[in-house]
CSV table of C-alpha atoms in Angstrom, one decimal:
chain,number,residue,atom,x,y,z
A,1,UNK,CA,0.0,0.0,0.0
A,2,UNK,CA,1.3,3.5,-1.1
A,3,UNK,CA,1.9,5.6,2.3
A,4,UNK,CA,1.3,8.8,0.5
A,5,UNK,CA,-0.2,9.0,-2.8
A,6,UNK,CA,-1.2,11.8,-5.1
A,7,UNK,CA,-2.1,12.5,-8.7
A,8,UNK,CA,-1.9,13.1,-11.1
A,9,UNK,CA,1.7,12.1,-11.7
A,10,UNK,CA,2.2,13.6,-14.6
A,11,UNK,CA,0.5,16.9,-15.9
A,12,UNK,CA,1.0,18.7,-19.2
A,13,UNK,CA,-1.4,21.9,-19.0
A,14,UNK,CA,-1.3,25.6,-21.0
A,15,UNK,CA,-1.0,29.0,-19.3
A,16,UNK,CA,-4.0,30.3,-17.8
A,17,UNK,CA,-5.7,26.6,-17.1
A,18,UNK,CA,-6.8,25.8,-13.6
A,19,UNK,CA,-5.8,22.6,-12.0
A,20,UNK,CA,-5.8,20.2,-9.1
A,21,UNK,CA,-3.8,18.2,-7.8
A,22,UNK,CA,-5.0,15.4,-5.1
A,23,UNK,CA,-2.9,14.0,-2.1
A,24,UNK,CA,-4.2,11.1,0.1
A,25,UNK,CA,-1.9,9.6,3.3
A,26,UNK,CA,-2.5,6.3,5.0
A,27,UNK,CA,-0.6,6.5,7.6
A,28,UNK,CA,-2.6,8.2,10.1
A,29,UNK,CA,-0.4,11.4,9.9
A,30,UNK,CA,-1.9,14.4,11.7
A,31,UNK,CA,0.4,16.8,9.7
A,32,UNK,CA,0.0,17.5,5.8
A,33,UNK,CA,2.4,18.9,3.3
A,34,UNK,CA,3.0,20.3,-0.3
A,35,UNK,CA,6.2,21.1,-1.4
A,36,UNK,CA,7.8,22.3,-4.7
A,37,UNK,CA,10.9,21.4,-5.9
A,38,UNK,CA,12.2,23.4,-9.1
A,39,UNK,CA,14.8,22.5,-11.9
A,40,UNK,CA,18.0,23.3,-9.6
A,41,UNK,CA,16.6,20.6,-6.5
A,42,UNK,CA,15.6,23.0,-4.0
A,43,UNK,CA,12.8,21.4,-1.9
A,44,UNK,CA,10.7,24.3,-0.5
A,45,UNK,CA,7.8,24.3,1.8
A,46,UNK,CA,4.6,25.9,0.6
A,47,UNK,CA,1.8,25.0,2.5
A,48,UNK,CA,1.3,22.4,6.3
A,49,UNK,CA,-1.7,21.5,7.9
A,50,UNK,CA,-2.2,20.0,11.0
A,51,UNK,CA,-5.7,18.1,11.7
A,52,UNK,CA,-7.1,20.4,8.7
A,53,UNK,CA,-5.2,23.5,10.2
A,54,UNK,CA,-3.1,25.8,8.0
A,55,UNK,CA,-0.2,25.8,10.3
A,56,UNK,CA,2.7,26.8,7.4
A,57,UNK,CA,1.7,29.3,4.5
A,58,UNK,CA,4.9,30.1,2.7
A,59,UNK,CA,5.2,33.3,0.3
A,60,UNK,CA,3.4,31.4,-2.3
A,61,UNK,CA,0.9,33.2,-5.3
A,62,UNK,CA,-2.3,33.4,-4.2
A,63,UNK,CA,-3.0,31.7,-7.0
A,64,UNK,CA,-2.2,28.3,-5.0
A,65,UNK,CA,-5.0,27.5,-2.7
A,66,UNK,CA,-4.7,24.1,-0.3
A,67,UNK,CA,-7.8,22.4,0.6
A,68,UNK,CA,-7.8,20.0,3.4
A,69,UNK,CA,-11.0,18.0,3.8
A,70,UNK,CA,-10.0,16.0,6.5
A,71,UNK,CA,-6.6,15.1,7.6
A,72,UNK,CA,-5.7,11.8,5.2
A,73,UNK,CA,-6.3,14.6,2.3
A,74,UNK,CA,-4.5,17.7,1.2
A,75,UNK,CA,-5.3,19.0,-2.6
A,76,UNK,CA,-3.3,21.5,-4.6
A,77,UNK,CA,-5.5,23.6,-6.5
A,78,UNK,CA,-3.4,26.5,-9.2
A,79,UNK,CA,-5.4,28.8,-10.6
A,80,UNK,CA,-4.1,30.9,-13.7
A,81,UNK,CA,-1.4,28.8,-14.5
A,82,UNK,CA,1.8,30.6,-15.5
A,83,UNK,CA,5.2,29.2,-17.0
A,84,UNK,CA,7.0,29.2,-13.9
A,85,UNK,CA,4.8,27.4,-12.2
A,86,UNK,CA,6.7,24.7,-14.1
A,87,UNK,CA,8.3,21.9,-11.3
A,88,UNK,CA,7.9,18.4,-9.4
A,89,UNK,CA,5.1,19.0,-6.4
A,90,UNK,CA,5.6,16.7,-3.5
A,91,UNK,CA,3.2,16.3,-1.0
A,92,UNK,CA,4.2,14.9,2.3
A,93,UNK,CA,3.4,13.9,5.8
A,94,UNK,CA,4.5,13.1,9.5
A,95,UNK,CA,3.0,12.3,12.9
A,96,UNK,CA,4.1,15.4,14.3
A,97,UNK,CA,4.0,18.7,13.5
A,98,UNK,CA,6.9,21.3,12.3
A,99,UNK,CA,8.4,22.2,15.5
A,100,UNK,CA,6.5,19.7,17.6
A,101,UNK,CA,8.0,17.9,20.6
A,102,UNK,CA,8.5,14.9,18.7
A,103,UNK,CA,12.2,15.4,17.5
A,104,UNK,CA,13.5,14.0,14.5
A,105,UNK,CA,10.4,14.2,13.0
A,106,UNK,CA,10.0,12.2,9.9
A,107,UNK,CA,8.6,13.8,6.6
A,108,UNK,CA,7.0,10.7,4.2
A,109,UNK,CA,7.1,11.8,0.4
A,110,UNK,CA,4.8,10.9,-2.2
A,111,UNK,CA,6.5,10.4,-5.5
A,112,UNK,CA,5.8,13.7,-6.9
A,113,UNK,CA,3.7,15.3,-9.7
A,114,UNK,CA,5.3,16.9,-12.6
A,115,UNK,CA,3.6,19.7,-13.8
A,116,UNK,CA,4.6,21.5,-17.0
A,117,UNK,CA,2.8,24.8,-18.3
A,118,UNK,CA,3.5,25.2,-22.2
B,1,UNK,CA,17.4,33.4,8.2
B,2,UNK,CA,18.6,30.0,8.8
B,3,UNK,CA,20.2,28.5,5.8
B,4,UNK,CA,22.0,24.9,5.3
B,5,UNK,CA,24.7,24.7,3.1
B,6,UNK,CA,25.8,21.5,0.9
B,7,UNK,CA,28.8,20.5,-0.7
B,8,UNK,CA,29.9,19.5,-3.0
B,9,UNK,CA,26.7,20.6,-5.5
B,10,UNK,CA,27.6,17.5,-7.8
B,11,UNK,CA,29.7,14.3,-7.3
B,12,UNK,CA,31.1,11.9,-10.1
B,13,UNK,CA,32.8,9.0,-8.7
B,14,UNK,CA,33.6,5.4,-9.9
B,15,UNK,CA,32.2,2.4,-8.2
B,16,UNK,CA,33.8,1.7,-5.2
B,17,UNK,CA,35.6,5.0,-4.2
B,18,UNK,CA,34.9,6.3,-1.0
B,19,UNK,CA,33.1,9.9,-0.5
B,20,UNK,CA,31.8,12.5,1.9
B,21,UNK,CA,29.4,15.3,1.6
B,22,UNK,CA,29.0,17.8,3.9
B,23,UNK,CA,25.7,19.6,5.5
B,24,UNK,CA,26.8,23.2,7.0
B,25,UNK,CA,25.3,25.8,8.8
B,26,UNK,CA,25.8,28.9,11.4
B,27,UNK,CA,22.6,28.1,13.4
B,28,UNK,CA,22.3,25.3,15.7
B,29,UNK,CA,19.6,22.4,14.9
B,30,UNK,CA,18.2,20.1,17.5
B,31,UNK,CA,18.2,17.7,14.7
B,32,UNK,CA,19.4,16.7,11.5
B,33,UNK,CA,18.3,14.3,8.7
B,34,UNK,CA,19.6,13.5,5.6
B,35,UNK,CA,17.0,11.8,2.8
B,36,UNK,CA,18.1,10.8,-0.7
B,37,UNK,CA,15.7,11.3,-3.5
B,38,UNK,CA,16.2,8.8,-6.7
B,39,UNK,CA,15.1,10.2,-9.8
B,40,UNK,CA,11.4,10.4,-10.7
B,41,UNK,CA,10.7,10.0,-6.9
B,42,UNK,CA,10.1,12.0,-3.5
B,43,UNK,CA,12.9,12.1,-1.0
B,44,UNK,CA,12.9,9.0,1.7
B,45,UNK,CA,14.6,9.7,5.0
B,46,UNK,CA,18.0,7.8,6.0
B,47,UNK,CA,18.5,8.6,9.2
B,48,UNK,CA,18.3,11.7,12.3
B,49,UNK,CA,20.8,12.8,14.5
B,50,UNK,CA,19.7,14.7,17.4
B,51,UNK,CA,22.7,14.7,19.8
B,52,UNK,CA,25.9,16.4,19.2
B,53,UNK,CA,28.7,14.4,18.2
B,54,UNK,CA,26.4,11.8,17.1
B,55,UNK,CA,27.6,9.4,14.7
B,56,UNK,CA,25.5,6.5,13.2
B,57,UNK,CA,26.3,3.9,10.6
B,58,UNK,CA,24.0,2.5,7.9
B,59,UNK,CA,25.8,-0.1,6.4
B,60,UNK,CA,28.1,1.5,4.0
B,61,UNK,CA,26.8,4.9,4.7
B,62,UNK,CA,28.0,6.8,7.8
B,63,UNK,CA,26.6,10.1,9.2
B,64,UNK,CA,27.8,12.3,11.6
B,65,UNK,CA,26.3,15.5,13.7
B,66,UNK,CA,28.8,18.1,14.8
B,67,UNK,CA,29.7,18.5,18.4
B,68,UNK,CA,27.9,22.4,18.0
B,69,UNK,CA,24.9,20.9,16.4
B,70,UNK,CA,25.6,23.4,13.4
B,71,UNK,CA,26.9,20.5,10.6
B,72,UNK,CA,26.7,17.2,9.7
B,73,UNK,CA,28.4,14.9,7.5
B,74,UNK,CA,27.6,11.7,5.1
B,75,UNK,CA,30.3,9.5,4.2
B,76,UNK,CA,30.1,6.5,1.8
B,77,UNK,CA,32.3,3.9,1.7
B,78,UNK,CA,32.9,1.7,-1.9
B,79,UNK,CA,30.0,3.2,-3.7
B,80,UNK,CA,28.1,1.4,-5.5
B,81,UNK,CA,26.0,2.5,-8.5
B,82,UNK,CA,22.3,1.7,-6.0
B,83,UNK,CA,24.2,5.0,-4.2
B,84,UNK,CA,23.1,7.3,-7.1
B,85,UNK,CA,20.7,10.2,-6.1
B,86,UNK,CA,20.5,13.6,-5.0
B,87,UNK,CA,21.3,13.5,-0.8
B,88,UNK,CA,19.7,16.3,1.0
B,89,UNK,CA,19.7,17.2,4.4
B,90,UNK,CA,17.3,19.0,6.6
B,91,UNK,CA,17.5,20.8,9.7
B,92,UNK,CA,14.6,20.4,12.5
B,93,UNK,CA,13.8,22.5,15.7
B,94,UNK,CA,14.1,25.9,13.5
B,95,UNK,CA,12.9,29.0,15.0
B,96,UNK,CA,9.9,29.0,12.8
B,97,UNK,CA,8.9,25.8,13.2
B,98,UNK,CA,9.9,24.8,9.7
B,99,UNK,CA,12.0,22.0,8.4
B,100,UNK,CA,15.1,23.9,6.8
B,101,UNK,CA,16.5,22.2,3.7
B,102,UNK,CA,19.5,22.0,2.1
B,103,UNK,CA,20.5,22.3,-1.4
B,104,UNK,CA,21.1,19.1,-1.8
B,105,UNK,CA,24.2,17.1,-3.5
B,106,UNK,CA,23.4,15.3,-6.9
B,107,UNK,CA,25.6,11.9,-6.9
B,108,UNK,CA,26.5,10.1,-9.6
B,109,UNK,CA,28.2,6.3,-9.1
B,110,UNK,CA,29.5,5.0,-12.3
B,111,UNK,CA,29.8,1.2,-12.3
């Protein structure tokens, strides 16, 4: 079973479209993710929820809106898409969250989508 | 700001050389992981350190926290080619309650 899933993996979309992007952890993780990681590797943080709480709302567009339904699920929706919106989105989770007592807290990846704006 | 800094940026090594990358920093972390991402997936984590000083093996892989809690260090002993991937490592117990990353270090192990 796939700890933390999302999808789609791979997403080919113009400028200007709207999309989503769906994330869905088994592993009973209170904590919630998305990250972005750009052509040069750099992981950064956009957005972490904790039990459906916005906890972690980086500089991002406000174009980028997370919507947590519960706290297995964390979607990605980008409005207005624009060319440098263009990277690998990870979602993520752990037990704990950022900062929490629990140290050494463990981040669980999904495997990424790869979103491309032509 | 706290900022982690990785070297080298790239590594090109033949099978069964030995290597170390380094994870540096002037703030202090009450933890440190390292994860290694293989292409076309997400990072997976390899191990914490959380005391300073700390060293802990993983079969060929060794890791090490600094005494100040400031820097870490991964060294690999006879790489193999399995070894390829982009190492990163992450700081925890930041002031802002975020999980600072490093830049990572993109490995290559040719057989």
């Amino acid at each position: 079973d796939t700890a933390v899933s999302q999808t789609p993996k791979y997403l080919v979309t113009q400028m200007g479209n709207d999309k989503s992007i769906k994330c869905e952890q088994n592993l009973g993780h209170d904590t919630m993710y998305w990250y972005k990681q750009d052509s040069k590797k750099f992981l950064k943080i956009m957005f972490s929820y904790n039990n459906k709480e916005l906890i972690i709302n980086e500089t991002v567009p406000n174009r980028f809106s997370p919507k947590s339904p519960d706290k297995a699920h964390l979607n990605l929706h980008i409005n207005s898409l624009e060319l440098g919106d263009s990277a690998v989105y990870f979602c993520a989770s752990s037990q704990d969250r950022p900062g929490g007592r629990m140290t050494g807290n463990t981040i669980y990846f999904g495997e990424g989508s790869w979103l491309t704006v032509v | 700001t706290q900022l982690l800094e990785q070297s080298p940026q790239f590594l090109s090594i033949q099978e069964g050389e030995n290597l170390t990358v380094y994870c540096n920093s002037s703030s202090v972390f009450s933890s440190l992981q390292w994860y290694r991402q293989e292409p076309g997936e997400g990072p997976v984590l390899l191990v914490t350190v959380v005391t300073g000083g700390e060293v802990k093996k993983l079969k060929r892989l060794t890791f090490q926290f600094g005494d100040a809690r400031k820097d870490s260090s991964l060294h690999i002993t006879a790489a193999q080619p399995g070894d390829t991937g982009l190492y990163l490592c992450a700081g925890g117990g930041g002031n802002n309650r975020k999980l600072i990353w490093g830049l990572g270090t993109s490995l290559a192990v040719n057989p």
